[in-house]
GROMACS .gro file of C-alpha atoms in nm:
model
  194
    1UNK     CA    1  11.628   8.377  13.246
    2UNK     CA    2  11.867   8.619  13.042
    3UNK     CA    3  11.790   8.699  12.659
    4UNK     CA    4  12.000   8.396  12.570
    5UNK     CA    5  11.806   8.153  12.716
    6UNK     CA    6  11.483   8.342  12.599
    7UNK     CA    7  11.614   8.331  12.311
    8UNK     CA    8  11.691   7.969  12.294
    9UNK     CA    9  11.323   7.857  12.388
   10UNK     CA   10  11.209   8.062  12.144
   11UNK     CA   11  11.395   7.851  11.916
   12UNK     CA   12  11.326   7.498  12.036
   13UNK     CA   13  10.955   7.651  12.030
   14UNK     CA   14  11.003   7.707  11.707
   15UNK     CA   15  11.107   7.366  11.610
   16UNK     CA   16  10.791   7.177  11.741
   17UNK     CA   17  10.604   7.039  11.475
   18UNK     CA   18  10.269   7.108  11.613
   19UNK     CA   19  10.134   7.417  11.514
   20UNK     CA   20  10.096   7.741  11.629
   21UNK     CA   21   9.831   7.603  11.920
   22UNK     CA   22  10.053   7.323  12.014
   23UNK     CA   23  10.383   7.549  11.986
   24UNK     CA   24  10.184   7.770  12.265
   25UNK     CA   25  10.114   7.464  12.458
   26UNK     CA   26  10.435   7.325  12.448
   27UNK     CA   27  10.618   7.656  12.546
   28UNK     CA   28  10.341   7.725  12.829
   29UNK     CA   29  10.479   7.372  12.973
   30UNK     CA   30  10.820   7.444  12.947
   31UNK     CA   31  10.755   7.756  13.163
   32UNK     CA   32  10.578   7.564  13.359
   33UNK     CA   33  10.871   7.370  13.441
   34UNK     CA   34  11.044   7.621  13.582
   35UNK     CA   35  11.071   7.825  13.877
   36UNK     CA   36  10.843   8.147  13.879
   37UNK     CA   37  11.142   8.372  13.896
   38UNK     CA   38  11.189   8.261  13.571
   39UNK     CA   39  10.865   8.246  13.442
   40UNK     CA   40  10.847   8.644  13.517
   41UNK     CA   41  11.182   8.671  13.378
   42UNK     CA   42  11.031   8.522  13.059
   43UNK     CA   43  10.775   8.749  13.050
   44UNK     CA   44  10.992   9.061  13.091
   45UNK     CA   45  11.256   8.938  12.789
   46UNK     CA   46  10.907   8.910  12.568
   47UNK     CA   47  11.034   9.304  12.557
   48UNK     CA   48  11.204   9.215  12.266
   49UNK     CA   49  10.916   9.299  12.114
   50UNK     CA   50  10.993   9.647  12.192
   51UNK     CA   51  11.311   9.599  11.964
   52UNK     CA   52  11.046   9.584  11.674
   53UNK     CA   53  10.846   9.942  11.763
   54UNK     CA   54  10.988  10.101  11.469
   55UNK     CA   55  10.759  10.270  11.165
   56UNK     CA   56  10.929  10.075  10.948
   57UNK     CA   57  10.793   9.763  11.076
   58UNK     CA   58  10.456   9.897  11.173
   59UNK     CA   59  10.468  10.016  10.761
   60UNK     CA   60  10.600   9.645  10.722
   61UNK     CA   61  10.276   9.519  10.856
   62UNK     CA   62  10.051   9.716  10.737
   63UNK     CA   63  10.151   9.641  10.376
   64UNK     CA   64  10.133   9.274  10.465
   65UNK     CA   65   9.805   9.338  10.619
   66UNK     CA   66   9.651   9.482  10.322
   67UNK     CA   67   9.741   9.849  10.398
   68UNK     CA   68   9.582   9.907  10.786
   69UNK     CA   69   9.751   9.782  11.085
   70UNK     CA   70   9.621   9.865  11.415
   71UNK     CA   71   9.809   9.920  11.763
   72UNK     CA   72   9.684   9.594  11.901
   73UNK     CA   73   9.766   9.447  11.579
   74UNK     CA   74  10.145   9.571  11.505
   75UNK     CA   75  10.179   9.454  11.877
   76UNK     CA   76  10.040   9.102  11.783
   77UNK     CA   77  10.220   9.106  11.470
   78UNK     CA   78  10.591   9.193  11.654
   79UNK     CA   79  10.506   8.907  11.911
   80UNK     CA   80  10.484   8.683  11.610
   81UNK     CA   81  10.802   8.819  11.430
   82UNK     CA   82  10.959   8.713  11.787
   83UNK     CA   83  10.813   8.400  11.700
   84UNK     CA   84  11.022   8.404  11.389
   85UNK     CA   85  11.363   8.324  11.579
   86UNK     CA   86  11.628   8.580  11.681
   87UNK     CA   87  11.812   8.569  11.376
   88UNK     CA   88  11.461   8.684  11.175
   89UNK     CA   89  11.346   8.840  11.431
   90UNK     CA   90  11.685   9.091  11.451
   91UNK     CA   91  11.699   9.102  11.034
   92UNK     CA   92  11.361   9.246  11.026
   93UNK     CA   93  11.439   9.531  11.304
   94UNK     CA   94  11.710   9.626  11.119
   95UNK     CA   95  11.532   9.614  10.757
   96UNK     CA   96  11.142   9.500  10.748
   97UNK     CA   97  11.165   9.395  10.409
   98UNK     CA   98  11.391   9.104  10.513
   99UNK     CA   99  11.053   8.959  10.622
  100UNK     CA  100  10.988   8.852  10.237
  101UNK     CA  101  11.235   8.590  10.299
  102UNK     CA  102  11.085   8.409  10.588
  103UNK     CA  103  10.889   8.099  10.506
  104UNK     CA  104  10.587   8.205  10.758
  105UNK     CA  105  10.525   8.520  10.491
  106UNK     CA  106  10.626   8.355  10.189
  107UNK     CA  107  10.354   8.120  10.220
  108UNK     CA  108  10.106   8.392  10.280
  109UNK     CA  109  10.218   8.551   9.916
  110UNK     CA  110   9.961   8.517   9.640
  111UNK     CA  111   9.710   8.424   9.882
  112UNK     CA  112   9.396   8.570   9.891
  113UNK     CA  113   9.441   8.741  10.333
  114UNK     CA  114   9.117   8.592  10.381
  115UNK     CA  115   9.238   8.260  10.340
  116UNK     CA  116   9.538   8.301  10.603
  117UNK     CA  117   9.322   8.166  10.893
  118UNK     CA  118   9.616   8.028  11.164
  119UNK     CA  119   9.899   8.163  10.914
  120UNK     CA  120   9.767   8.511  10.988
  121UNK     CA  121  10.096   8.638  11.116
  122UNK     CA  122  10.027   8.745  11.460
  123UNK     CA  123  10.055   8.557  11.805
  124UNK     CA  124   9.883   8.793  12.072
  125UNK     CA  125   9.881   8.458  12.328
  126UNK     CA  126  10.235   8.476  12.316
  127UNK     CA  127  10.206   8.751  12.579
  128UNK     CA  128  10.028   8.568  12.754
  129UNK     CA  129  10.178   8.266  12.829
  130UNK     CA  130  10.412   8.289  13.118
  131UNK     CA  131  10.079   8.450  13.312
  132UNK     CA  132   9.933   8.143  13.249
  133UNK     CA  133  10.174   7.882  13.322
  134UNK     CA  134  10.278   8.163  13.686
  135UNK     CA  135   9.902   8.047  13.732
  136UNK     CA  136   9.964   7.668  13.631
  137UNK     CA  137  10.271   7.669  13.876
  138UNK     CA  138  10.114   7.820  14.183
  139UNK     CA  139   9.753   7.804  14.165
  140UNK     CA  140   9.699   8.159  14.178
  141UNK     CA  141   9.428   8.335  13.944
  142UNK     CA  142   9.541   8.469  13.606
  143UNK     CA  143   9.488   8.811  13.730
  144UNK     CA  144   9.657   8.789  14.020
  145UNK     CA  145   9.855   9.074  14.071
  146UNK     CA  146  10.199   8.883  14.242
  147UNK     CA  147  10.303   8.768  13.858
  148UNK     CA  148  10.225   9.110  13.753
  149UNK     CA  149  10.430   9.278  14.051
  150UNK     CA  150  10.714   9.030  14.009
  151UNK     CA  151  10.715   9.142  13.616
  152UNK     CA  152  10.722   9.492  13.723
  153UNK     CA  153  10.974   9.483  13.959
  154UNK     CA  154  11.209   9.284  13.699
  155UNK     CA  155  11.117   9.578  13.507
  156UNK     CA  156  11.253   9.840  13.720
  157UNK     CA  157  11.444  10.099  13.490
  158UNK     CA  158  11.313   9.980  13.178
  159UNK     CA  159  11.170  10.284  13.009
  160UNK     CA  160  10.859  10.285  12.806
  161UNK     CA  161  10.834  10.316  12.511
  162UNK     CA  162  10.538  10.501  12.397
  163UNK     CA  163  10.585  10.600  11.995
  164UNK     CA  164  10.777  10.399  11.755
  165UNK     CA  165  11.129  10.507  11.704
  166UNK     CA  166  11.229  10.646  11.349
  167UNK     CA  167  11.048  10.888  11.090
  168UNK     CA  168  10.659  10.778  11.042
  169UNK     CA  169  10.594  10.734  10.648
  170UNK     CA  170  10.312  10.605  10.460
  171UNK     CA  171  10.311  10.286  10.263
  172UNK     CA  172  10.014  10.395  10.110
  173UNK     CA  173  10.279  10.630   9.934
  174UNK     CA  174  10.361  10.331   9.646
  175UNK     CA  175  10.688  10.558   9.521
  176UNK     CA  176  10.844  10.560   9.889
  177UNK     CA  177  10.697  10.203   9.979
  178UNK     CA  178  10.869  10.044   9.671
  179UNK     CA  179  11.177  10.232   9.757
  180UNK     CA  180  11.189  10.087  10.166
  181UNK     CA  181  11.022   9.800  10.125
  182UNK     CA  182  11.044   9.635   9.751
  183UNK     CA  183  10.988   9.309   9.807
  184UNK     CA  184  10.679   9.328  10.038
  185UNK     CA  185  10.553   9.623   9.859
  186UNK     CA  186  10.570   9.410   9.502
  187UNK     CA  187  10.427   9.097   9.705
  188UNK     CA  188  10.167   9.202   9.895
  189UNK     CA  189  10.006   9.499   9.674
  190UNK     CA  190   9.745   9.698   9.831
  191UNK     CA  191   9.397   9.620   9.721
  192UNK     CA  192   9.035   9.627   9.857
  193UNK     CA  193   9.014   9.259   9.838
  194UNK     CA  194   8.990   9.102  10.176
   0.00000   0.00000   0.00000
């Protein structure tokens, strides 16, 4: 599996009318359709995400979040800008604030964050499906270490990543966050409410 046709599953994902649960389900069968060369090979494109470690999506996040985003979460929260399609997906590396035009956050503006439930915009089981349909496929545990070894050898010269690329600023900061990120900063204004 190249990017393309990561890319392209992403996409039919993205078109089943089923929810974010059944989108998971239906993706984890696809996978499971295939051979397990490709199933790791799915697993190591999900480095896309790594497209996304910039500040200026983490800062991104956090604003949509409220104003705290933790590691975990700006993780989750890149594996469900994946979600979003390439073509979002790419947008929003290049300039976060693009994100204000996608439906998915649209439809979280004006809403009180506690009322997101499933539209909370993360998707941490997207990183783990291709482990689970590997297990689905051969039988083998979820922890067993031959998906995780055929990952990692997939993997081989990939360097990681370890801070996010760019200059770190604070959208706390409402002068600079209005200035990089307008449209999320005047949508999704930082308040105690929950």
């Amino acid at each position: 599996m190249d990017v393309d046709s990561f890319w392209k599953l992403i996409e039919e994902c993205r078109g089943q009318e089923c929810g974010r649960a059944g989108r998971l389900a239906w993706l984890r069968g696809e996978l499971a359709r295939r051979p397990v060369e490709e199933i790791a090979a799915f697993q190591v494109c999900d480095r896309r995400c790594q497209e996304g470690f910039t500040w200026d999506l983490w800062c991104a996040a956090e604003r949509i979040f409220g104003g705290w985003c933790s590691d975990d979460g700006f993780c989750y929260f890149r594996l469900w800008a994946v979600g979003l399609g390439r073509t979002t997906f790419a947008r929003a590396v290049r300039d976060p604030d693009t994100l204000a035009e996608a439906p998915e956050v649209q439809s979280l503006m004006g809403r009180p964050r506690r009322s997101w439930g499933d539209d909370w915009p993360e998707w941490e089981q997207l990183d783990y499906v291709a482990a689970t349909a590997h297990e689905q496929v051969t039988g083998a545990p979820y922890d067993n270490r031959v998906f995780y070894e055929a990952v990692a050898a997939l993997r081989i010269g990939d360097e990681m990543v370890r801070d996010p690329r760019g200059e770190h600023w604070d959208m706390r900061d409402e002068r600079e966050a209005t200035y990089k990120l307008p449209r999320l900063s005047s949508a999704f204004p930082i308040t105690t409410q929950p």
